[in-house]
PDB file of C-alpha atoms in Angstrom:
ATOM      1  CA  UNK A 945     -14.608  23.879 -10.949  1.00  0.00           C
ATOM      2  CA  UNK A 946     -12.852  26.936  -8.994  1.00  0.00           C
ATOM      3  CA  UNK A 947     -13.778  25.110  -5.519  1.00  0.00           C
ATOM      4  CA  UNK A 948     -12.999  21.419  -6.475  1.00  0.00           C
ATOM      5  CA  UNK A 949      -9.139  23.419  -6.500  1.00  0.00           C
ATOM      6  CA  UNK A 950      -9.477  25.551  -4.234  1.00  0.00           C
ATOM      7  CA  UNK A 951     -10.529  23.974  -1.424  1.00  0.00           C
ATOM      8  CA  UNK A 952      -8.061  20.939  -1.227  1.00  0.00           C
ATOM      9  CA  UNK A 953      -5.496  23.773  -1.706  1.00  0.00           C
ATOM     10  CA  UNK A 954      -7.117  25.475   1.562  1.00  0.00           C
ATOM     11  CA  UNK A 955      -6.919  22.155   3.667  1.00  0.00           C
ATOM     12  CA  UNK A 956      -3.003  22.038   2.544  1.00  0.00           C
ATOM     13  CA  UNK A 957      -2.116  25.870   3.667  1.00  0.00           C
ATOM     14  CA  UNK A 958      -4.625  25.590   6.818  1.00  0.00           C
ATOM     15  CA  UNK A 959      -2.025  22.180   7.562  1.00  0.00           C
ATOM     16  CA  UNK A 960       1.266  24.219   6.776  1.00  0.00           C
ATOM     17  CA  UNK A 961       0.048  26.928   9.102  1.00  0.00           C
ATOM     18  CA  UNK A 962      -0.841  24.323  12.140  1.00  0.00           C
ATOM     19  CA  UNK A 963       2.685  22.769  11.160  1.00  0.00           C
ATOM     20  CA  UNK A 964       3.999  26.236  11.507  1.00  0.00           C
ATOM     21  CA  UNK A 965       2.579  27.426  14.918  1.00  0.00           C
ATOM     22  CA  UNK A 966       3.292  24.293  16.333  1.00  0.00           C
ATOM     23  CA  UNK A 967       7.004  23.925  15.572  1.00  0.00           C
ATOM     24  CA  UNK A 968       7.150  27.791  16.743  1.00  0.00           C
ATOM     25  CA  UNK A 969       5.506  26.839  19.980  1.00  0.00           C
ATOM     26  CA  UNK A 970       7.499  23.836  20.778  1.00  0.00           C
ATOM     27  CA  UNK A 971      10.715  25.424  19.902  1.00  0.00           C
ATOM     28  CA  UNK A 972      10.294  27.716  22.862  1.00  0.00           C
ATOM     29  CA  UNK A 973      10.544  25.354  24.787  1.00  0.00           C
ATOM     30  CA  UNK A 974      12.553  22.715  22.848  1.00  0.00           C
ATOM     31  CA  UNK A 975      15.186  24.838  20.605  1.00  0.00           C
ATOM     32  CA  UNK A 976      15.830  21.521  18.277  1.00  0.00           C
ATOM     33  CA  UNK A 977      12.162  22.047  17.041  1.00  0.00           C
ATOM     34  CA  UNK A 978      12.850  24.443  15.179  1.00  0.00           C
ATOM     35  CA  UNK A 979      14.481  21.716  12.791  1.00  0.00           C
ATOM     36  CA  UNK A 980      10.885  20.440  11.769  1.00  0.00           C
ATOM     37  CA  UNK A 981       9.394  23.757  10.682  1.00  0.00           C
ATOM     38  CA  UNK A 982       8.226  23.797   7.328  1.00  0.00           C
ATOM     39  CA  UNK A 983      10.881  26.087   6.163  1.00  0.00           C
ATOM     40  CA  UNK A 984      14.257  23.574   7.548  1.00  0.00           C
ATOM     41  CA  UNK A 985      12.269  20.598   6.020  1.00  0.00           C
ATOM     42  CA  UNK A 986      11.426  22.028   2.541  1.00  0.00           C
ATOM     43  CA  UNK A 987      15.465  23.341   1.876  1.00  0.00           C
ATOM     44  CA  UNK A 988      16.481  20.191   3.530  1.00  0.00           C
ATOM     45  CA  UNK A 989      14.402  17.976   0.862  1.00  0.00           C
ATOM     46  CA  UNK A 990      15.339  20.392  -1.908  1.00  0.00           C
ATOM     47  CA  UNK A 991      18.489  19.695  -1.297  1.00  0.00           C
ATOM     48  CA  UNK A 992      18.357  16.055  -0.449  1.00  0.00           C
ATOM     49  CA  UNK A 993      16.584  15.499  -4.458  1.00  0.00           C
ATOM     50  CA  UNK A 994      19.165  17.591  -5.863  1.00  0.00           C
ATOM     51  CA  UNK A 995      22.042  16.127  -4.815  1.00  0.00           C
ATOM     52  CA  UNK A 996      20.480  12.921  -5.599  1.00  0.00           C
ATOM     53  CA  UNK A 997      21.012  11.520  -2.164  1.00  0.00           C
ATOM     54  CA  UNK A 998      17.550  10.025  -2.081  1.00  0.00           C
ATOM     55  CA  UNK A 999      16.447   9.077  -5.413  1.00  0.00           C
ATOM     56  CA  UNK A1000      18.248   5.689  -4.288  1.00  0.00           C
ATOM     57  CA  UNK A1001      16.157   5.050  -1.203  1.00  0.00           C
ATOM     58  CA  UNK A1002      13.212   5.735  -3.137  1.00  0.00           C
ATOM     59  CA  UNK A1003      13.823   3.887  -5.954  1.00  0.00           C
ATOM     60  CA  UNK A1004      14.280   0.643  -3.495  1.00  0.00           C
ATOM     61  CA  UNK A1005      11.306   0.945  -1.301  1.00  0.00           C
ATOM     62  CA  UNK A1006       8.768   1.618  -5.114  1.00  0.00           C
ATOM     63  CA  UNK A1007      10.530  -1.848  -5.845  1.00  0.00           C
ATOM     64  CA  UNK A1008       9.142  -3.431  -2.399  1.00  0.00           C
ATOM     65  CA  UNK A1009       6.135  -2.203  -2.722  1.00  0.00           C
ATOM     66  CA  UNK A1010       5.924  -3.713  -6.663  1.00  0.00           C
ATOM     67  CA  UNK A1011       7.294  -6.967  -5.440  1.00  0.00           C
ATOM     68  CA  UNK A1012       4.723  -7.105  -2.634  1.00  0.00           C
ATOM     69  CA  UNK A1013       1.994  -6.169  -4.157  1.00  0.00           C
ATOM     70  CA  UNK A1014       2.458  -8.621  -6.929  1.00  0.00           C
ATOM     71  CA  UNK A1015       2.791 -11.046  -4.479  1.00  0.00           C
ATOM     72  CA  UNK A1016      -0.429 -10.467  -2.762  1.00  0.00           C
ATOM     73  CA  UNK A1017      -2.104 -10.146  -6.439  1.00  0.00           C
ATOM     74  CA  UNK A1018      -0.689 -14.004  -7.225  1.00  0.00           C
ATOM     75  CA  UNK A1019      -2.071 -15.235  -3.816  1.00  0.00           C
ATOM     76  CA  UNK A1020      -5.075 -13.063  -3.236  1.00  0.00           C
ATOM     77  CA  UNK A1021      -6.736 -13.532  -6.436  1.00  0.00           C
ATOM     78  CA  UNK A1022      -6.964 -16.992  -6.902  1.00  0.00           C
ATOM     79  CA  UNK A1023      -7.725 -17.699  -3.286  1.00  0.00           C
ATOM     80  CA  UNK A1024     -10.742 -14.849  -3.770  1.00  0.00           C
ATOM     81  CA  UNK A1025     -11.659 -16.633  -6.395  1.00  0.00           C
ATOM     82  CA  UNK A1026     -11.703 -20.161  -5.143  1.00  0.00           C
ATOM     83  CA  UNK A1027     -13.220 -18.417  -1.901  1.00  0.00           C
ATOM     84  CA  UNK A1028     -16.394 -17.361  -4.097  1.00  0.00           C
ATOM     85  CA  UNK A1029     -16.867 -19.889  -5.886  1.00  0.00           C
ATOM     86  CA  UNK A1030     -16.416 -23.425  -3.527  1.00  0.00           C
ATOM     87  CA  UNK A1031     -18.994 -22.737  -0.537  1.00  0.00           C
ATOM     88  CA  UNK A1032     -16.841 -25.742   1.053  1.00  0.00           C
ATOM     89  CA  UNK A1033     -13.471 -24.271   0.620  1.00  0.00           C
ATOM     90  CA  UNK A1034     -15.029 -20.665   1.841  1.00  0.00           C
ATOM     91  CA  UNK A1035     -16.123 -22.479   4.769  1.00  0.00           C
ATOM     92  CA  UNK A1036     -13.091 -24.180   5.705  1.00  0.00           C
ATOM     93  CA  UNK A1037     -10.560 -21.115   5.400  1.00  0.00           C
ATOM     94  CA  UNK A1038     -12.858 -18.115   6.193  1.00  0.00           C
ATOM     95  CA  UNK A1039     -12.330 -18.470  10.151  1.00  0.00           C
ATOM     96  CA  UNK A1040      -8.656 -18.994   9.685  1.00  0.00           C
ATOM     97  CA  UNK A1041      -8.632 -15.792   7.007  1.00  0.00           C
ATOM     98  CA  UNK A1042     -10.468 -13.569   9.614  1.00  0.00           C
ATOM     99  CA  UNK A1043      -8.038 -14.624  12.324  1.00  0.00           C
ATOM    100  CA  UNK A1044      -4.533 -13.819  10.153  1.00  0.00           C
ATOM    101  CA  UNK A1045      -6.089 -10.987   9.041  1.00  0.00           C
ATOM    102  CA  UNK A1046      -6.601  -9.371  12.553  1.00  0.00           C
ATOM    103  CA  UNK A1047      -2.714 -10.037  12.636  1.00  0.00           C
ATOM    104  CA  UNK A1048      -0.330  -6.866  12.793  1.00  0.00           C
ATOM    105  CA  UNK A1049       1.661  -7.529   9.743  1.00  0.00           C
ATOM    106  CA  UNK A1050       4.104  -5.842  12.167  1.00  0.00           C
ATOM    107  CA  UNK A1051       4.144  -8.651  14.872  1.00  0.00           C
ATOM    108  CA  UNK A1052       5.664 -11.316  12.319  1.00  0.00           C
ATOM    109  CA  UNK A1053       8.755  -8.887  12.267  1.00  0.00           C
ATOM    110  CA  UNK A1054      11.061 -11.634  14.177  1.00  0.00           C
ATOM    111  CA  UNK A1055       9.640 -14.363  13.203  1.00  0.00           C
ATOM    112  CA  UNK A1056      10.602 -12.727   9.475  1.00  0.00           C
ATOM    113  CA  UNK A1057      13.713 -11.998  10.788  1.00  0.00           C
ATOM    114  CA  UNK A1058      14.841 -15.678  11.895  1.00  0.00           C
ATOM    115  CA  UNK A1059      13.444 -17.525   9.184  1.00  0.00           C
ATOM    116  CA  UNK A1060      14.151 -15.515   6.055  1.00  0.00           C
ATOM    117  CA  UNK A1061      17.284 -13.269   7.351  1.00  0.00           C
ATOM    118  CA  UNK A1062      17.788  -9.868   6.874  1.00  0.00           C
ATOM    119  CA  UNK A1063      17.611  -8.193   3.641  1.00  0.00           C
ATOM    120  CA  UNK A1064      15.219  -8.050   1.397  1.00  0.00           C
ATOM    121  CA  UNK A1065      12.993 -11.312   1.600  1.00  0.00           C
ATOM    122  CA  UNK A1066      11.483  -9.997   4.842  1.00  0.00           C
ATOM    123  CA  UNK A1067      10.139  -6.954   4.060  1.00  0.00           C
ATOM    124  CA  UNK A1068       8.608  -8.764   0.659  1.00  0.00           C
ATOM    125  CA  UNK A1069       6.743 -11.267   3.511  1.00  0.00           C
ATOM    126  CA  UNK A1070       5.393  -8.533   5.744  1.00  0.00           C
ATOM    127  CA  UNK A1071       4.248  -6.456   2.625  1.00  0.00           C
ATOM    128  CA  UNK A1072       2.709  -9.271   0.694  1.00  0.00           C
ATOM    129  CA  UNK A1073       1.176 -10.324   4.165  1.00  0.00           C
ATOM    130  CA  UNK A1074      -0.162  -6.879   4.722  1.00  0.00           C
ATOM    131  CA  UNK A1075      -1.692  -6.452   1.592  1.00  0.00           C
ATOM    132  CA  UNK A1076      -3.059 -10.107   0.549  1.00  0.00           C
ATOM    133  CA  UNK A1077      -6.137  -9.660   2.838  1.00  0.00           C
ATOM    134  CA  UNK A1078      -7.919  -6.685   1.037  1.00  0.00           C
ATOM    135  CA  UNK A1079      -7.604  -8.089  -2.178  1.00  0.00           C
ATOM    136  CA  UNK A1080      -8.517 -11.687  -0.879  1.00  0.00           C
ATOM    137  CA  UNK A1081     -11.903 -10.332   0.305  1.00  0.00           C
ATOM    138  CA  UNK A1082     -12.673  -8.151  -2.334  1.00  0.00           C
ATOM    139  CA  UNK A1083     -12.209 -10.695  -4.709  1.00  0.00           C
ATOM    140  CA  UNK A1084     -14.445 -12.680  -2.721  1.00  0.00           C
ATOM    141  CA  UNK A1085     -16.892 -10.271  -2.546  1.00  0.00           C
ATOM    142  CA  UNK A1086     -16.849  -9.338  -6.760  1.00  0.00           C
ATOM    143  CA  UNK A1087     -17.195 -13.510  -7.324  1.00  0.00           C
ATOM    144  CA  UNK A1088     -20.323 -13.445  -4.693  1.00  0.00           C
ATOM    145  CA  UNK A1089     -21.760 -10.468  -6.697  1.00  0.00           C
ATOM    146  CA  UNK A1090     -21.810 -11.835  -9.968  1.00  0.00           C
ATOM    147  CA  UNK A1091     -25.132 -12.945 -12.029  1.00  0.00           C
ATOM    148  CA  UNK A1092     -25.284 -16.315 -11.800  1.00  0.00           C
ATOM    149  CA  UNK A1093     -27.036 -16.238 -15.359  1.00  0.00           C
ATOM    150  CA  UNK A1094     -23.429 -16.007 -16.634  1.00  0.00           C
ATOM    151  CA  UNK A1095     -22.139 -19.075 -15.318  1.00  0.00           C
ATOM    152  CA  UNK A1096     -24.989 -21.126 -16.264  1.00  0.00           C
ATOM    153  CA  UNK A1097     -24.453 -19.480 -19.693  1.00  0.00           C
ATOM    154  CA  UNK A1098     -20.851 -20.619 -19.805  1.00  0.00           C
ATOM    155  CA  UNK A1099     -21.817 -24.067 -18.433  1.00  0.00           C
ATOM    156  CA  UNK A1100     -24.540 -24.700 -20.961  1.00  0.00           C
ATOM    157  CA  UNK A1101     -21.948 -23.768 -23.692  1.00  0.00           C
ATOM    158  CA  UNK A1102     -19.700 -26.231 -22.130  1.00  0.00           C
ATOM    159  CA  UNK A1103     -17.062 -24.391 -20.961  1.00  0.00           C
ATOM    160  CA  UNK A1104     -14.173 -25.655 -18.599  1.00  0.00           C
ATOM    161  CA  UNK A1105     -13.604 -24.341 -15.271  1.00  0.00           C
ATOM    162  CA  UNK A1106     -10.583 -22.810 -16.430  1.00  0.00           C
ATOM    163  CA  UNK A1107     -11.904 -20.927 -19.492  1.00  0.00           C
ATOM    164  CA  UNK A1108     -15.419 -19.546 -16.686  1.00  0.00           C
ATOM    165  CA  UNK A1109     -13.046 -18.811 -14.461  1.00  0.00           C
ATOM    166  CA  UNK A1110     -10.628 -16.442 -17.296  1.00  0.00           C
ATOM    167  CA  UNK A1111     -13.315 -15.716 -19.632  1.00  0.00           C
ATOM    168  CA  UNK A1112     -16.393 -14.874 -17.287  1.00  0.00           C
ATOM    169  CA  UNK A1113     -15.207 -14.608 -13.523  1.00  0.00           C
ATOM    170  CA  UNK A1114     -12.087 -12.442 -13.804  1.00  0.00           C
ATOM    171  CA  UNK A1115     -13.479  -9.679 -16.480  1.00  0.00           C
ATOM    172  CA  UNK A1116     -16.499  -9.799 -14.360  1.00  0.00           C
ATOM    173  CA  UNK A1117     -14.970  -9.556 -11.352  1.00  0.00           C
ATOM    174  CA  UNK A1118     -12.346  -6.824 -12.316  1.00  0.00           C
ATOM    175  CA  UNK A1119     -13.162  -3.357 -10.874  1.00  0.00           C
ATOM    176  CA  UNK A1120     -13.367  -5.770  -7.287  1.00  0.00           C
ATOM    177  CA  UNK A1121      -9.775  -6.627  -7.713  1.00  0.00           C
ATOM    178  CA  UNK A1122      -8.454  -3.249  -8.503  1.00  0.00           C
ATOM    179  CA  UNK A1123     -10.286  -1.981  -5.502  1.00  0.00           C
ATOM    180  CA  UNK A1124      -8.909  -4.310  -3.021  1.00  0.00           C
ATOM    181  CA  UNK A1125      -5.532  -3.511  -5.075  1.00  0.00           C
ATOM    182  CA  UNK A1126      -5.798   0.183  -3.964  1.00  0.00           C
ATOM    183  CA  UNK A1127      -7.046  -0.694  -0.524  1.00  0.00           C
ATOM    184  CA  UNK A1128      -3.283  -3.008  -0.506  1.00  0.00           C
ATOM    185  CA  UNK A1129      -1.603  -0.177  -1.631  1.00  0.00           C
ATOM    186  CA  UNK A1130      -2.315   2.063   0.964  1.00  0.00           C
ATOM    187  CA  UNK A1131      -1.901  -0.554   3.745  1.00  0.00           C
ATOM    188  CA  UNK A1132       1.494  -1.070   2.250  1.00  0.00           C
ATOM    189  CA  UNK A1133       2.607   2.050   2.088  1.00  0.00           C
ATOM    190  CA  UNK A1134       2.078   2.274   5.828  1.00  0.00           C
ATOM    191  CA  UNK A1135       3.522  -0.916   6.541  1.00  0.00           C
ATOM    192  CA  UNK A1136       6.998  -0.281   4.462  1.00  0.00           C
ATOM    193  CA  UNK A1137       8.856   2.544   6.623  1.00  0.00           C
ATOM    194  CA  UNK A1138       8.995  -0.199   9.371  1.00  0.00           C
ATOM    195  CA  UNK A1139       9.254  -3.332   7.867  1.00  0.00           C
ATOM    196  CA  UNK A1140      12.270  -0.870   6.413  1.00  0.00           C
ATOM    197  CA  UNK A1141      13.790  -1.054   9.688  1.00  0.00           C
ATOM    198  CA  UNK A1142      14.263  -4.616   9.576  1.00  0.00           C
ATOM    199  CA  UNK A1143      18.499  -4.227   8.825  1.00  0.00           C
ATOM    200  CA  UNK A1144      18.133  -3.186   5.560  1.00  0.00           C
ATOM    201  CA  UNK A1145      21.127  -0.866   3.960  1.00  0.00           C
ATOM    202  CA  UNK A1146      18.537   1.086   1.792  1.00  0.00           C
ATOM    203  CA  UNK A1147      14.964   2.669   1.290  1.00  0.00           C
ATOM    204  CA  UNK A1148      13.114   5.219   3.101  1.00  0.00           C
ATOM    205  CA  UNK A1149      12.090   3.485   6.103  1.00  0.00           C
ATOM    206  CA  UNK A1150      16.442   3.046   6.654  1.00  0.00           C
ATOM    207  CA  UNK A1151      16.956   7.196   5.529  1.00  0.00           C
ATOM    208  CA  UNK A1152      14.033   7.857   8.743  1.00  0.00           C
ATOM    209  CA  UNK A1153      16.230   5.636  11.093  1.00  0.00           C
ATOM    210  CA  UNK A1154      19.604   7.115   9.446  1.00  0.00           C
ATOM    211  CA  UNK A1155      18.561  10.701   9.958  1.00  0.00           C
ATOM    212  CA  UNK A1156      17.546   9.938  13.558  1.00  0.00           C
ATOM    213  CA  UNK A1157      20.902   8.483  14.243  1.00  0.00           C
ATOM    214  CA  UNK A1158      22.579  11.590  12.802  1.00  0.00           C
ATOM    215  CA  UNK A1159      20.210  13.700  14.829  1.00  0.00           C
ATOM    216  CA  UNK A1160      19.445  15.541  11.170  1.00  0.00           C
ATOM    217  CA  UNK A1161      15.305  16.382  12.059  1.00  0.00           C
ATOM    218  CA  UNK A1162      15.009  18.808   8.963  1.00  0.00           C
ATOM    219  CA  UNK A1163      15.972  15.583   6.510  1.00  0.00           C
ATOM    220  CA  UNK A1164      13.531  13.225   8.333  1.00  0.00           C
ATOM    221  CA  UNK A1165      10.944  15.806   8.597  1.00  0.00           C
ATOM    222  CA  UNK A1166      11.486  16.328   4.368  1.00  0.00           C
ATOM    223  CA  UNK A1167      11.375  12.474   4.130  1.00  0.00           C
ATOM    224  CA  UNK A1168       8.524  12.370   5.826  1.00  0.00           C
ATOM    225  CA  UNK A1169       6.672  14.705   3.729  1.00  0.00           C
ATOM    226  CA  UNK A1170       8.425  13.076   0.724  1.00  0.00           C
ATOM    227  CA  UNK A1171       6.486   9.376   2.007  1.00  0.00           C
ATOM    228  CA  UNK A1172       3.667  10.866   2.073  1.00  0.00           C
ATOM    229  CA  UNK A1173       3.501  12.624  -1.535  1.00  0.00           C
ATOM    230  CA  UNK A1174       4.637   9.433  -2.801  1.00  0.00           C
ATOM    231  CA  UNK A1175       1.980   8.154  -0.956  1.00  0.00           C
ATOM    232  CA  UNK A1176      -0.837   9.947  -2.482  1.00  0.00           C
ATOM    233  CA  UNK A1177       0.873   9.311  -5.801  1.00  0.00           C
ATOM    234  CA  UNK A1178       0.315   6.123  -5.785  1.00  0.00           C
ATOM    235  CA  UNK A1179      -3.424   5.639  -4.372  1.00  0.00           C
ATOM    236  CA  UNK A1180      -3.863   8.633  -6.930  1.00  0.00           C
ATOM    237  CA  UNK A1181      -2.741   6.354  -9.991  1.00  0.00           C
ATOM    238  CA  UNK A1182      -5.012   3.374  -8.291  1.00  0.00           C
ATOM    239  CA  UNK A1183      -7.844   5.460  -8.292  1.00  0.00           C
ATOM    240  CA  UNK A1184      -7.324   6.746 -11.795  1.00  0.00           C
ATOM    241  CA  UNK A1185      -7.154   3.011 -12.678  1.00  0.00           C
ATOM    242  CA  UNK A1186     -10.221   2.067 -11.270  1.00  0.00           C
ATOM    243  CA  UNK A1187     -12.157   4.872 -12.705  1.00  0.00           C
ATOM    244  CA  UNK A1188     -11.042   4.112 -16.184  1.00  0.00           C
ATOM    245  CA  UNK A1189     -11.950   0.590 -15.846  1.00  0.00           C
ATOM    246  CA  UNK A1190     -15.428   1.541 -14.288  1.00  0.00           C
ATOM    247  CA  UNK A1191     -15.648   4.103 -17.514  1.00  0.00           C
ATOM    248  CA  UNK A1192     -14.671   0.824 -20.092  1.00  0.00           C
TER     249      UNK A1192
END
């Protein structure tokens, strides 16, 4: 019990000290270094969450991720699901599904840009694009892996398509989705700080650029410490989902 504590705790001081000795060495010779040591970074994000300067930003950029993941959810599942179960349809899109997928969400940055403006409705596109593929496939692969004694059961009791599908494929097929769900997550947490640079006027990906332009490296050095804790937050409650569902 002591280890499964102490040892994560380990890795996290052995990466503060490398943090440490390198800001130290590069400030020798780079004097505005010094701005990313731990100890600038930690008062500057104290400061930035008391004075309530950032709870805005991250407020926005939880809601993009929400609105993107749902989106991939809405699109992913049912295509998984169609994927799995219609060899023909599988065989039709799977080439064209491997080839977006290889994609960087990043590249469709200007085309996001010309045809849906700035604001908002681009970063929802490259986020829902990022993230659609993992839960595509994993439904795929949770529809492939089911016993086929439950379909037959649900044909021979004459069920529709629509009640297999809700009654037997998706409670079957449940601990696939939320594991291509936490798989999205993560690739959309990656994705968001740039797709935040898009002209947006808010979220944390616009506080990086902002604190750049200011030349304030202790604030984007505590932002980036602060994306990353949100981060693990959020594949943390993922995982805790899955393993509940995998307890049921």
């Amino acid at each position: 019990m002591g280890a499964r504590f102490i040892l994560p705790l380990a890795g996290l001081l052995g990466a503060l000290l490398l943090w440490l000795a390198g800001s130290a060495w590069l400030a020798h010779g780079m004097p505005i270094a010094a701005d990313f040591a731990p100890a600038p970074s930690a008062d500057a994000l104290w400061q930035l969450l008391g004075s309530g300067e950032l709870w805005p930003h991250v407020l926005v950029s939880l809601k993009r991720v929400a609105v993107g993941l749902l989106l991939a959810i809405a699109i992913g599942v049912p295509l998984g699901v169609l994927t799995g179960l219609s060899r023909r349809f599988a065989q039709g899109t799977t080439p064209l599904f491997q080839f977006l997928r290889m994609v960087s969400p990043l590249s469709w940055m200007p085309l996001a840009v010309m045809v849906l403006g700035v604001g908002d409705a681009p970063v929802y596109f490259l986020l829902a694009f990022a993230a659609v593929w993992p839960i595509l496939l994993n439904t795929a692969s949770g529809v492939a892996q089911l016993d086929p004694n439950w379909l037959l059961l649900a044909r021979s009791l004459s069920a529709t398509r629509r009640e297999t599908v809700l009654r037997v494929v998706l409670p079957g097929i449940t601990a696939h989705i939320l594991t291509g769900v936490r798989l999205a997550i993560g690739i959309i947490w990656i994705v968001l700080v740039p797709a935040e640079m898009l002209g947006v006027s808010a979220g944390l990906g616009y506080f990086i650029l902002d604190t750049r332009d200011r030349l304030a490296y202790s604030e984007l050095m505590a932002v980036i410490v602060l994306v990353g804790a949100l981060g693990y937050a959020l594949d943390h409650l993922a995982r805790s989902a899955h393993a509940r569902w995998l307890h049921r």
